[in-house]
């Protein structure tokens, strides 16, 4: 608050005594200087809660704010974050989406892809083991099994048991016989899947549409 604004809040007698060179005038100057840092923060306070505008040191707090505590779980307060700040920003930006789909295969797969930056997670439900889920981790994320396990345990339904398995790496492909690269084709989106631009910078696929329930006969 500026000195003039503070002075206007004072009784008329004090305003007359707050002239240049007075003790009260000097006190008002000190009050203005003390208010300046806090007012600078308040003027841009919305940046603290923007996933891609907040400082790096505040990202972990926002991750907990959107109920993704398990992602930043650490044995010590001074331990480094288990994934880059950019991944945390993506998780915060999609916090509402993840909360809406928590407990579903789409929600679990989306959380895993946002946290690791890797696609290709496969969720299998063995027919001989009801209420059991096998999560197959692609080779590119095999070095982050601890993070993947924490996310899976938090995103799965409470009544479901889970098993996290690292998929074997694919053998190197043989080089093509013709060194000339083929002309690029425009790929059509898969049926039922639409790439949507979500809240943040990361892109996540839309959930597969479900068939409408049959009317009882």
JSON list of C-alpha atoms in Angstrom, two decimals, residues 7-95:
[
{"chain": "A", "resi": 7, "resn": "UNK", "atom": "CA", "xyz": [-2.39, 8.38, 5.05]},
{"chain": "A", "resi": 8, "resn": "UNK", "atom": "CA", "xyz": [-5.98, 8.61, 3.79]},
{"chain": "A", "resi": 9, "resn": "UNK", "atom": "CA", "xyz": [-7.00, 5.94, 6.32]},
{"chain": "A", "resi": 10, "resn": "UNK", "atom": "CA", "xyz": [-5.80, 8.06, 9.25]},
{"chain": "A", "resi": 11, "resn": "UNK", "atom": "CA", "xyz": [-7.97, 10.55, 11.17]},
{"chain": "A", "resi": 12, "resn": "UNK", "atom": "CA", "xyz": [-7.83, 14.14, 9.89]},
{"chain": "A", "resi": 13, "resn": "UNK", "atom": "CA", "xyz": [-5.63, 15.28, 12.78]},
{"chain": "A", "resi": 14, "resn": "UNK", "atom": "CA", "xyz": [-3.03, 12.62, 11.95]},
{"chain": "A", "resi": 15, "resn": "UNK", "atom": "CA", "xyz": [-3.14, 13.47, 8.27]},
{"chain": "A", "resi": 16, "resn": "UNK", "atom": "CA", "xyz": [-2.27, 17.07, 9.06]},
{"chain": "A", "resi": 17, "resn": "UNK", "atom": "CA", "xyz": [0.63, 15.87, 11.23]},
{"chain": "A", "resi": 18, "resn": "UNK", "atom": "CA", "xyz": [2.05, 13.57, 8.55]},
{"chain": "A", "resi": 19, "resn": "UNK", "atom": "CA", "xyz": [3.75, 16.30, 6.55]},
{"chain": "A", "resi": 20, "resn": "UNK", "atom": "CA", "xyz": [7.22, 16.07, 5.00]},
{"chain": "A", "resi": 21, "resn": "UNK", "atom": "CA", "xyz": [9.99, 15.72, 7.59]},
{"chain": "A", "resi": 22, "resn": "UNK", "atom": "CA", "xyz": [7.62, 14.71, 10.39]},
{"chain": "A", "resi": 23, "resn": "UNK", "atom": "CA", "xyz": [8.03, 11.59, 12.52]},
{"chain": "A", "resi": 24, "resn": "UNK", "atom": "CA", "xyz": [4.66, 10.27, 11.37]},
{"chain": "A", "resi": 25, "resn": "UNK", "atom": "CA", "xyz": [5.60, 10.90, 7.74]},
{"chain": "A", "resi": 26, "resn": "UNK", "atom": "CA", "xyz": [8.80, 8.87, 8.17]},
{"chain": "A", "resi": 27, "resn": "UNK", "atom": "CA", "xyz": [6.78, 6.09, 9.80]},
{"chain": "A", "resi": 28, "resn": "UNK", "atom": "CA", "xyz": [4.41, 6.00, 6.82]},
{"chain": "A", "resi": 29, "resn": "UNK", "atom": "CA", "xyz": [7.40, 5.72, 4.47]},
{"chain": "A", "resi": 30, "resn": "UNK", "atom": "CA", "xyz": [8.64, 2.71, 6.44]},
{"chain": "A", "resi": 31, "resn": "UNK", "atom": "CA", "xyz": [5.18, 1.11, 6.31]},
{"chain": "A", "resi": 32, "resn": "UNK", "atom": "CA", "xyz": [5.08, 1.52, 2.53]},
{"chain": "A", "resi": 33, "resn": "UNK", "atom": "CA", "xyz": [8.49, -0.16, 2.19]},
{"chain": "A", "resi": 34, "resn": "UNK", "atom": "CA", "xyz": [7.42, -3.06, 4.41]},
{"chain": "A", "resi": 35, "resn": "UNK", "atom": "CA", "xyz": [4.22, -3.64, 2.40]},
{"chain": "A", "resi": 36, "resn": "UNK", "atom": "CA", "xyz": [5.94, -3.58, -1.01]},
{"chain": "A", "resi": 37, "resn": "UNK", "atom": "CA", "xyz": [7.29, -7.20, -1.10]},
{"chain": "A", "resi": 38, "resn": "UNK", "atom": "CA", "xyz": [3.98, -8.73, 0.02]},
{"chain": "A", "resi": 39, "resn": "UNK", "atom": "CA", "xyz": [2.00, -6.65, -2.45]},
{"chain": "A", "resi": 40, "resn": "UNK", "atom": "CA", "xyz": [4.31, -7.73, -5.27]},
{"chain": "A", "resi": 41, "resn": "UNK", "atom": "CA", "xyz": [3.51, -11.36, -4.46]},
{"chain": "A", "resi": 42, "resn": "UNK", "atom": "CA", "xyz": [-0.23, -10.73, -4.21]},
{"chain": "A", "resi": 43, "resn": "UNK", "atom": "CA", "xyz": [-0.26, -8.87, -7.53]},
{"chain": "A", "resi": 44, "resn": "UNK", "atom": "CA", "xyz": [0.81, -12.09, -9.30]},
{"chain": "A", "resi": 45, "resn": "UNK", "atom": "CA", "xyz": [-0.57, -14.68, -6.87]},
{"chain": "A", "resi": 46, "resn": "UNK", "atom": "CA", "xyz": [-2.46, -16.51, -9.61]},
{"chain": "A", "resi": 47, "resn": "UNK", "atom": "CA", "xyz": [0.88, -17.62, -11.06]},
{"chain": "A", "resi": 48, "resn": "UNK", "atom": "CA", "xyz": [1.48, -19.75, -7.96]},
{"chain": "A", "resi": 49, "resn": "UNK", "atom": "CA", "xyz": [-1.46, -21.99, -8.84]},
{"chain": "A", "resi": 50, "resn": "UNK", "atom": "CA", "xyz": [-0.87, -22.26, -12.58]},
{"chain": "A", "resi": 51, "resn": "UNK", "atom": "CA", "xyz": [0.75, -25.65, -13.36]},
{"chain": "A", "resi": 52, "resn": "UNK", "atom": "CA", "xyz": [3.08, -24.18, -15.98]},
{"chain": "A", "resi": 53, "resn": "UNK", "atom": "CA", "xyz": [3.68, -20.80, -14.30]},
{"chain": "A", "resi": 54, "resn": "UNK", "atom": "CA", "xyz": [4.40, -21.72, -10.69]},
{"chain": "A", "resi": 55, "resn": "UNK", "atom": "CA", "xyz": [8.05, -21.87, -9.54]},
{"chain": "A", "resi": 56, "resn": "UNK", "atom": "CA", "xyz": [9.71, -25.29, -9.52]},
{"chain": "A", "resi": 57, "resn": "UNK", "atom": "CA", "xyz": [9.79, -25.31, -5.72]},
{"chain": "A", "resi": 58, "resn": "UNK", "atom": "CA", "xyz": [5.99, -25.06, -5.57]},
{"chain": "A", "resi": 59, "resn": "UNK", "atom": "CA", "xyz": [5.18, -27.81, -8.07]},
{"chain": "A", "resi": 60, "resn": "UNK", "atom": "CA", "xyz": [5.42, -30.64, -5.51]},
{"chain": "A", "resi": 61, "resn": "UNK", "atom": "CA", "xyz": [2.93, -28.84, -3.25]},
{"chain": "A", "resi": 62, "resn": "UNK", "atom": "CA", "xyz": [0.45, -28.50, -6.13]},
{"chain": "A", "resi": 63, "resn": "UNK", "atom": "CA", "xyz": [0.92, -32.19, -6.92]},
{"chain": "A", "resi": 64, "resn": "UNK", "atom": "CA", "xyz": [-0.21, -33.04, -3.40]},
{"chain": "A", "resi": 65, "resn": "UNK", "atom": "CA", "xyz": [-3.01, -30.49, -3.73]},
{"chain": "A", "resi": 66, "resn": "UNK", "atom": "CA", "xyz": [-4.58, -32.54, -6.57]},
{"chain": "A", "resi": 67, "resn": "UNK", "atom": "CA", "xyz": [-4.33, -35.80, -4.59]},
{"chain": "A", "resi": 68, "resn": "UNK", "atom": "CA", "xyz": [-1.21, -37.14, -6.35]},
{"chain": "A", "resi": 69, "resn": "UNK", "atom": "CA", "xyz": [0.80, -37.45, -3.11]},
{"chain": "A", "resi": 70, "resn": "UNK", "atom": "CA", "xyz": [1.95, -40.95, -4.04]},
{"chain": "A", "resi": 71, "resn": "UNK", "atom": "CA", "xyz": [3.90, -39.59, -7.00]},
{"chain": "A", "resi": 72, "resn": "UNK", "atom": "CA", "xyz": [6.11, -37.33, -4.89]},
{"chain": "A", "resi": 73, "resn": "UNK", "atom": "CA", "xyz": [6.35, -39.69, -1.92]},
{"chain": "A", "resi": 74, "resn": "UNK", "atom": "CA", "xyz": [9.89, -39.56, -0.54]},
{"chain": "A", "resi": 75, "resn": "UNK", "atom": "CA", "xyz": [11.49, -41.06, 2.58]},
{"chain": "A", "resi": 76, "resn": "UNK", "atom": "CA", "xyz": [13.07, -37.71, 3.50]},
{"chain": "A", "resi": 77, "resn": "UNK", "atom": "CA", "xyz": [11.89, -34.15, 3.15]},
{"chain": "A", "resi": 78, "resn": "UNK", "atom": "CA", "xyz": [15.16, -33.16, 1.43]},
{"chain": "A", "resi": 79, "resn": "UNK", "atom": "CA", "xyz": [15.11, -36.10, -1.01]},
{"chain": "A", "resi": 80, "resn": "UNK", "atom": "CA", "xyz": [15.04, -35.15, -4.72]},
{"chain": "A", "resi": 81, "resn": "UNK", "atom": "CA", "xyz": [11.81, -35.53, -6.62]},
{"chain": "A", "resi": 82, "resn": "UNK", "atom": "CA", "xyz": [11.38, -38.92, -8.33]},
{"chain": "A", "resi": 83, "resn": "UNK", "atom": "CA", "xyz": [10.62, -37.33, -11.71]},
{"chain": "A", "resi": 84, "resn": "UNK", "atom": "CA", "xyz": [11.32, -34.04, -13.50]},
{"chain": "A", "resi": 85, "resn": "UNK", "atom": "CA", "xyz": [9.31, -30.94, -12.64]},
{"chain": "A", "resi": 86, "resn": "UNK", "atom": "CA", "xyz": [7.83, -30.93, -16.14]},
{"chain": "A", "resi": 87, "resn": "UNK", "atom": "CA", "xyz": [6.16, -34.30, -15.50]},
{"chain": "A", "resi": 88, "resn": "UNK", "atom": "CA", "xyz": [4.73, -32.99, -12.23]},
{"chain": "A", "resi": 89, "resn": "UNK", "atom": "CA", "xyz": [3.37, -29.95, -14.06]},
{"chain": "A", "resi": 90, "resn": "UNK", "atom": "CA", "xyz": [1.58, -32.26, -16.51]},
{"chain": "A", "resi": 91, "resn": "UNK", "atom": "CA", "xyz": [0.06, -34.24, -13.64]},
{"chain": "A", "resi": 92, "resn": "UNK", "atom": "CA", "xyz": [-1.18, -31.08, -11.94]},
{"chain": "A", "resi": 93, "resn": "UNK", "atom": "CA", "xyz": [-2.65, -29.76, -15.19]},
{"chain": "A", "resi": 94, "resn": "UNK", "atom": "CA", "xyz": [-4.60, -33.01, -15.61]},
{"chain": "A", "resi": 95, "resn": "UNK", "atom": "CA", "xyz": [-5.48, -33.43, -11.93]}
]
